[in-house]
């Protein structure tokens, strides 16, 4: 894809335009130095405000206490009660219930914090207006209406609610731990693989919702994102402000699309698989974006391999129901011998399989990979990026390049398992499904992909 140079004005204009889309419920976004000073602006005088926070200290780039400042600004206008979530906050049932109860009497909810805290805040606020002061440029999930919650230890993305207003203060971002902002870059590089997966799924009729505008909303600025890497690594406020704009636009693109496909493809399913492996053992999970960043390089390699394979001529074989069920259940038995996890994944996978086995589906895919291949290949290549460039940007930012280097390292066996079986966990169609259908996603293919990544200093 020819990348359009992003001026700050172009990104800001794109964000403003996306806010007008009927699928987007976010009222306003303010991004820039010092914008937190306006946090009380949308709130009517005298309103009852629940201020949701954790106990992690947030200092801005000059050492100012961000939470105390926000509380003081709110108190000038409203009746504020603080809802404090203690310790290392996870979005589990107990914590979410405590937040819901703490915010019960408020007219407005204001969350100051991370992606996890904001996800909890979206649930706690429900239908009521919610203001988020973002603490780091760590994920794209501040500007959307979804929350990642833990249900019986399994990570689930659930529909929650759009915030009314989002404040992204670059002085606050620059004061955040560098690893959080580097993680944001990792979440953002999924733009180099996820839209291609989404396009691919439309070729098999699995995703009627392909929307070219939503797919390239951030992707068309790919070169600019890669160009931010050094500044993200050194916590440069201007680079972080730009990264936050990308993350915001990415969140909004999911609202425009009405689904997470613009920024969630195989790289996210690999990350979900690793989270499930940790979760099954009662372990903490890694920083989301950092994990997604490493996975994205591997998926970009997988994409390159499959394009070459199709060029050489590929046969499509859709598995029978019995074989598929055995494969799905077998893949998850390792984590959950009770079979519950396998059942849940089979429920999702069997929908995808039914679609693939429906009349005409394979013929359509076969035509796409033969007669119409030149056209589709061109479009896919326009959405993809070379794995070398993605890896280079992560390295320049000082972001992890290996799953073993994450804050919650994954073992080599888990990495191989996650790559090989990620297509079995959900109903979304990705490059892993395509590779599998053409017989190009065996344990040997996973090894070959890892070996190519190794040459880039990336991998398990
Ligand atoms: Zn993500």
XYZ file of C-alpha atoms and ligand atoms in Angstrom:
461
model
C 0.000 0.000 0.000
C 1.215 3.484 -0.757
C 1.355 5.082 2.610
C -0.097 8.566 2.928
C 2.156 10.810 5.010
C 0.293 11.663 8.197
C 0.357 15.235 9.301
C -0.907 15.714 12.867
C -3.863 17.533 11.303
C -4.718 14.535 9.073
C -4.854 12.117 11.983
C -6.861 14.547 14.100
C -9.273 15.085 11.200
C -9.659 11.324 10.768
C -10.468 10.960 14.473
C -13.035 13.759 14.286
C -14.611 12.182 11.188
C -14.771 8.763 12.866
C -16.499 10.299 15.904
C -19.345 11.301 13.578
C -19.916 7.724 12.401
C -23.203 6.228 13.629
C -21.382 3.123 14.891
C -19.194 5.205 17.183
C -20.591 6.233 20.538
C -17.568 8.118 21.868
C -18.521 11.770 22.295
C -15.192 13.568 22.327
C -11.447 12.940 22.395
C -8.817 15.415 23.502
C -5.209 14.477 22.816
C -2.209 16.678 23.582
C -0.062 18.217 26.304
C -2.002 19.356 29.366
C -5.458 18.308 28.137
C -6.263 16.719 31.515
C -6.923 20.254 32.788
C -10.278 20.041 30.976
C -11.417 16.784 32.573
C -14.333 18.393 34.431
C -15.595 20.328 31.383
C -18.260 17.830 30.259
C -19.606 17.310 33.790
C -22.557 19.400 34.982
C -22.015 21.459 38.163
C -23.077 19.626 41.306
C -23.152 16.179 39.669
C -22.281 13.131 41.748
C -19.049 11.739 40.322
C -17.444 8.399 41.127
C -13.693 8.631 40.517
C -12.464 5.127 39.742
C -8.756 4.482 40.207
C -6.188 1.967 41.391
C -3.313 2.533 43.819
C -0.511 2.776 41.230
C 1.049 6.248 41.362
C 0.839 8.163 38.043
C 3.307 10.983 37.668
C 3.324 13.232 34.625
C 6.552 14.036 32.843
C 7.348 16.739 35.443
C 6.586 14.466 38.395
C 3.107 15.892 39.085
C 0.594 13.592 40.795
C -1.930 12.999 38.015
C -4.642 11.357 40.126
C -4.580 14.055 42.815
C -4.770 16.748 40.141
C -7.734 15.126 38.413
C -9.521 14.665 41.754
C -8.962 18.332 42.633
C -10.262 19.502 39.237
C -13.392 17.386 39.623
C -14.003 18.614 43.180
C -14.120 22.196 41.967
C -17.266 21.340 40.064
C -18.843 18.144 41.378
C -19.410 15.938 44.431
C -16.682 13.362 44.164
C -16.476 9.945 45.791
C -13.334 7.948 45.131
C -13.641 4.260 44.259
C -10.226 2.735 44.840
C -9.345 -0.744 43.545
C -6.501 -2.058 45.683
C -3.395 -3.940 44.618
C -2.629 -5.405 41.204
C -5.965 -4.905 39.433
C -7.417 -7.640 37.184
C -10.798 -7.438 35.502
C -12.112 -10.519 37.305
C -15.664 -10.973 38.555
C -14.894 -9.830 42.113
C -13.085 -6.659 41.061
C -15.733 -5.711 38.507
C -18.459 -6.245 41.126
C -16.613 -3.995 43.577
C -16.335 -1.261 40.948
C -20.011 -1.561 39.995
C -21.032 -1.268 43.637
C -18.671 1.636 44.317
C -20.061 3.610 41.372
C -23.723 2.722 42.056
C -24.820 6.142 43.368
C -22.946 8.300 40.884
C -24.364 10.326 37.975
C -21.024 10.246 36.171
C -18.057 7.891 36.343
C -14.510 9.141 35.762
C -11.764 6.544 35.333
C -8.105 7.486 35.638
C -5.919 4.601 34.604
C -4.768 1.809 32.359
C -6.593 -0.224 29.738
C -7.694 -2.769 32.333
C -9.044 -0.094 34.662
C -10.849 1.593 31.772
C -12.405 -1.720 30.774
C -13.702 -2.084 34.327
C -14.883 1.543 34.279
C -16.884 0.963 31.083
C -18.772 -1.853 32.790
C -19.204 0.044 36.068
C -20.534 3.142 34.281
C -22.942 1.152 32.099
C -25.428 3.568 30.540
C -24.191 6.531 32.557
C -21.711 9.020 31.112
C -18.107 7.943 31.578
C -14.947 10.006 31.242
C -11.566 8.291 30.836
C -8.189 9.856 31.562
C -5.795 7.465 29.814
C -2.603 6.685 31.733
C -0.445 5.228 28.926
C -0.430 4.659 25.143
C -0.569 0.937 25.838
C -3.567 -0.483 23.912
C -6.274 0.598 21.469
C -9.034 -0.354 23.894
C -9.620 3.066 25.486
C -11.568 4.290 22.471
C -14.036 1.450 22.038
C -17.136 -0.081 23.577
C -15.599 -3.447 24.474
C -14.068 -4.707 27.688
C -11.672 -7.589 28.154
C -12.848 -9.328 31.310
C -11.829 -12.495 33.097
C -14.676 -15.001 33.368
C -13.750 -18.084 35.348
C -10.151 -17.281 34.481
C -10.733 -17.085 30.698
C -10.240 -13.787 28.873
C -13.392 -12.682 27.120
C -14.007 -9.599 25.042
C -17.509 -8.409 25.878
C -19.604 -5.514 24.686
C -19.625 -2.843 27.420
C -20.136 0.863 26.705
C -18.465 3.766 24.918
C -16.929 6.411 27.158
C -18.528 9.858 26.762
C -15.153 11.595 26.679
C -11.516 10.488 26.434
C -8.582 12.593 27.660
C -5.147 11.570 26.390
C -2.578 13.877 27.917
C 0.838 13.449 26.318
C 2.513 14.741 29.522
C 0.882 11.823 31.338
C 1.864 9.331 28.613
C 5.489 10.524 28.790
C 5.491 9.909 32.541
C 4.220 6.326 32.144
C 6.601 3.348 32.278
C 8.260 2.998 28.846
C 7.265 -0.673 28.568
C 3.572 0.311 28.523
C 3.963 2.716 25.607
C 6.184 0.224 23.758
C 3.372 -2.259 24.248
C 1.050 0.218 22.520
C 3.303 0.118 19.481
C 3.075 -3.693 19.588
C -0.745 -3.577 19.629
C -0.668 -1.068 16.773
C 1.572 -3.086 14.401
C -1.327 -5.543 14.125
C -2.457 -3.123 11.373
C 0.087 -4.898 9.151
C -1.619 -8.299 9.376
C -5.194 -8.001 10.747
C -6.767 -6.144 7.779
C -5.342 -8.793 5.403
C -6.992 -11.512 7.498
C -10.247 -9.592 7.364
C -10.010 -9.286 3.569
C -9.220 -12.989 3.343
C -12.267 -13.926 5.412
C -14.438 -11.958 2.988
C -13.124 -14.157 0.143
C -14.638 -17.242 1.764
C -17.852 -15.395 2.555
C -17.104 -15.714 6.247
C -17.217 -12.058 6.982
C -19.851 -10.114 5.109
C -18.786 -7.044 7.027
C -15.560 -6.289 5.097
C -15.335 -2.536 4.949
C -12.382 -1.153 2.996
C -12.580 2.275 4.664
C -12.493 0.828 8.171
C -9.789 -1.651 7.170
C -7.301 0.994 6.068
C -8.257 3.745 8.517
C -4.947 3.351 10.329
C -3.134 1.119 7.813
C -2.780 3.889 5.252
C -0.441 5.636 7.680
C 1.729 2.528 8.107
C 5.039 4.223 7.286
C 4.326 6.953 9.818
C 3.648 4.427 12.550
C 6.945 2.668 11.858
C 8.661 6.043 11.874
C 7.524 6.662 15.453
C 9.437 3.699 16.877
C 12.529 5.552 18.067
C 10.471 8.287 19.737
C 8.260 5.726 21.436
C 11.389 4.011 22.745
C 12.706 7.235 24.256
C 9.281 8.329 25.631
C 9.299 11.430 23.452
C 5.992 13.222 24.206
C 5.339 14.124 20.562
C 5.871 10.518 19.389
C 3.654 9.243 22.213
C 0.952 11.740 21.311
C 1.038 10.467 17.748
C 0.993 6.830 18.897
C -2.015 7.619 21.090
C -3.759 9.127 18.060
C -3.125 5.923 16.133
C -4.467 3.819 19.005
C -7.544 6.016 19.304
C -8.207 5.840 15.573
C -7.719 2.064 15.717
C -10.305 1.776 18.506
C -12.715 3.959 16.531
C -12.182 1.899 13.360
C -13.612 -1.080 15.239
C -16.694 1.018 16.006
C -17.002 1.983 12.337
C -16.600 -1.679 11.314
C -18.983 -2.913 13.994
C -16.426 -5.610 14.858
C -12.822 -5.941 16.001
C -11.582 -7.271 12.619
C -9.712 -4.076 11.547
C -7.168 -4.692 14.296
C -7.594 -8.300 15.355
C -6.463 -11.188 13.189
C -4.209 -14.194 13.665
C -1.699 -12.137 15.697
C -4.440 -11.614 18.296
C -5.545 -15.250 18.296
C -1.948 -16.320 18.973
C -1.887 -13.849 21.855
C -5.242 -15.139 23.166
C -3.896 -18.701 23.039
C -0.865 -17.743 25.121
C -3.137 -15.936 27.591
C -5.251 -19.085 27.845
C -2.145 -21.193 28.495
C -1.063 -18.874 31.315
C -4.599 -18.615 32.640
C -5.063 -22.391 32.747
C -2.078 -22.563 35.088
C -3.279 -19.691 37.235
C -0.476 -17.467 35.959
C -0.630 -13.794 35.053
C -0.686 -12.894 31.375
C 1.844 -10.745 29.513
C 1.311 -7.135 28.483
C -1.196 -7.474 25.668
C 0.403 -5.216 23.084
C 3.944 -6.509 23.620
C 2.737 -10.060 23.045
C 0.729 -9.032 19.982
C 3.789 -7.241 18.565
C 5.959 -10.379 18.616
C 3.094 -12.445 17.191
C 2.602 -9.933 14.367
C 6.125 -10.525 13.030
C 5.509 -14.281 12.970
C 2.162 -13.831 11.255
C 3.697 -11.524 8.644
C 6.145 -14.359 7.897
C 3.285 -16.868 7.763
C 1.511 -14.589 5.294
C 4.572 -14.343 3.043
C 4.966 -18.109 3.065
C 1.347 -18.760 2.164
C 1.352 -16.233 -0.697
C 4.351 -18.022 -2.192
C 2.698 -21.378 -1.666
C -0.441 -20.262 -3.496
C 1.675 -18.828 -6.325
C 3.073 -22.338 -6.775
C -0.457 -23.819 -6.882
C -2.391 -25.000 -3.848
C -5.070 -27.625 -3.266
C -7.849 -26.866 -0.796
C -9.020 -29.575 1.578
C -11.756 -28.806 4.080
C -11.696 -31.307 6.960
C -14.696 -33.455 7.755
C -16.658 -32.688 10.888
C -15.413 -35.665 12.889
C -11.766 -35.025 12.148
C -12.150 -31.346 12.932
C -13.906 -31.984 16.221
C -11.206 -34.412 17.265
C -8.517 -31.874 16.359
C -10.175 -29.037 18.271
C -10.854 -31.044 21.409
C -7.385 -32.573 21.254
C -5.697 -29.189 20.992
C -7.252 -27.866 24.198
C -7.125 -31.020 26.273
C -3.571 -30.046 27.126
C -4.830 -26.998 29.034
C -8.129 -28.325 30.300
C -8.505 -32.099 30.685
C -12.143 -31.558 31.758
C -12.938 -30.727 28.123
C -14.827 -27.497 28.879
C -12.374 -25.322 27.004
C -12.385 -27.756 24.074
C -16.180 -27.674 23.976
C -16.242 -23.906 23.940
C -13.714 -23.739 21.108
C -15.535 -26.452 19.145
C -18.770 -24.456 19.436
C -16.984 -21.543 17.773
C -14.945 -23.545 15.250
C -17.888 -25.652 14.089
C -19.661 -22.483 12.896
C -16.656 -21.630 10.734
C -16.472 -25.203 9.466
C -20.175 -25.246 8.596
C -19.663 -22.129 6.526
C -16.627 -23.639 4.775
C -18.573 -26.827 4.062
C -21.609 -24.968 2.711
C -22.259 -25.225 -1.047
C -20.078 -22.965 -3.136
C -17.735 -21.839 -0.372
C -14.752 -23.900 -1.461
C -15.417 -23.123 -5.124
C -15.330 -19.424 -4.301
C -12.069 -19.827 -2.427
C -10.575 -21.953 -5.208
C -11.448 -19.292 -7.772
C -9.931 -16.617 -5.544
C -6.691 -18.576 -5.304
C -6.465 -19.358 -9.035
C -8.305 -17.334 -11.700
C -8.622 -14.200 -9.534
C -5.395 -14.665 -7.610
C -3.443 -11.819 -9.221
C -6.056 -9.301 -8.161
C -6.441 -10.639 -4.627
C -2.712 -11.074 -4.142
C -2.206 -7.437 -5.064
C -4.773 -6.269 -2.569
C -3.393 -8.503 0.169
C 0.142 -7.310 -0.474
C -1.103 -3.749 -0.193
C -2.403 -4.476 3.296
C 0.599 -6.501 4.481
C 4.057 -5.301 5.476
C 7.419 -6.998 5.315
C 8.219 -8.792 8.592
C 11.726 -7.269 8.524
C 10.283 -3.755 8.801
C 7.902 -4.667 11.626
C 10.682 -6.382 13.559
C 12.975 -3.425 12.904
C 10.467 -0.980 14.359
C 9.885 -3.077 17.475
C 13.654 -3.346 17.960
C 14.106 0.393 17.513
C 11.448 1.055 20.149
C 13.094 -1.329 22.588
C 9.966 -3.527 22.569
C 10.323 -7.281 23.189
C 11.145 -9.388 20.106
C 10.729 -12.766 21.766
C 7.910 -14.369 23.723
C 10.568 -15.380 26.275
C 11.419 -11.687 26.751
C 7.877 -10.603 27.672
C 7.054 -9.452 31.199
C 5.231 -12.798 31.438
C 7.398 -15.079 29.295
C 5.847 -17.904 27.307
C 7.661 -21.244 27.045
C 8.722 -22.616 23.674
C 6.173 -25.438 23.844
C 3.365 -22.960 24.436
C 4.510 -20.801 21.528
C 4.557 -23.770 19.133
C 1.186 -24.947 20.426
C -0.349 -21.464 20.100
C 0.878 -20.980 16.539
C -0.129 -24.432 15.333
C -3.606 -24.464 16.887
C -4.721 -20.825 16.941
C -7.163 -21.341 14.064
C -9.049 -23.892 16.177
C -10.071 -21.482 18.938
C -12.585 -19.201 17.275
C -14.903 -18.699 14.332
C -12.839 -15.970 12.675
C -11.024 -16.939 9.459
C -7.357 -15.950 9.323
C -4.224 -16.785 7.372
C -3.763 -19.744 9.746
C -7.055 -21.205 8.466
C -6.069 -20.667 4.865
C -2.645 -22.207 5.468
C -4.296 -25.162 7.171
C -6.786 -25.696 4.348
C -4.000 -25.878 1.768
C -1.946 -28.236 3.920
C 0.641 -25.579 4.739
C 0.194 -25.305 8.508
C 1.771 -28.413 9.947
C 4.234 -28.648 12.824
C 6.981 -28.454 10.165
C 5.507 -25.233 8.764
C 5.435 -23.733 12.260
C 9.115 -24.704 12.676
C 9.982 -23.159 9.323
C 8.137 -19.953 10.279
C 10.000 -19.797 13.585
C 13.292 -20.421 11.787
C 12.640 -17.483 9.441
C 11.775 -15.325 12.443
C 14.963 -16.417 14.176
C 16.942 -14.850 11.354
C 15.317 -11.529 12.346
C 16.077 -12.031 16.033
C 12.376 -12.728 16.664
C 10.672 -15.807 18.068
C 10.143 -18.024 21.054
Zn -5.048 -5.625 20.807
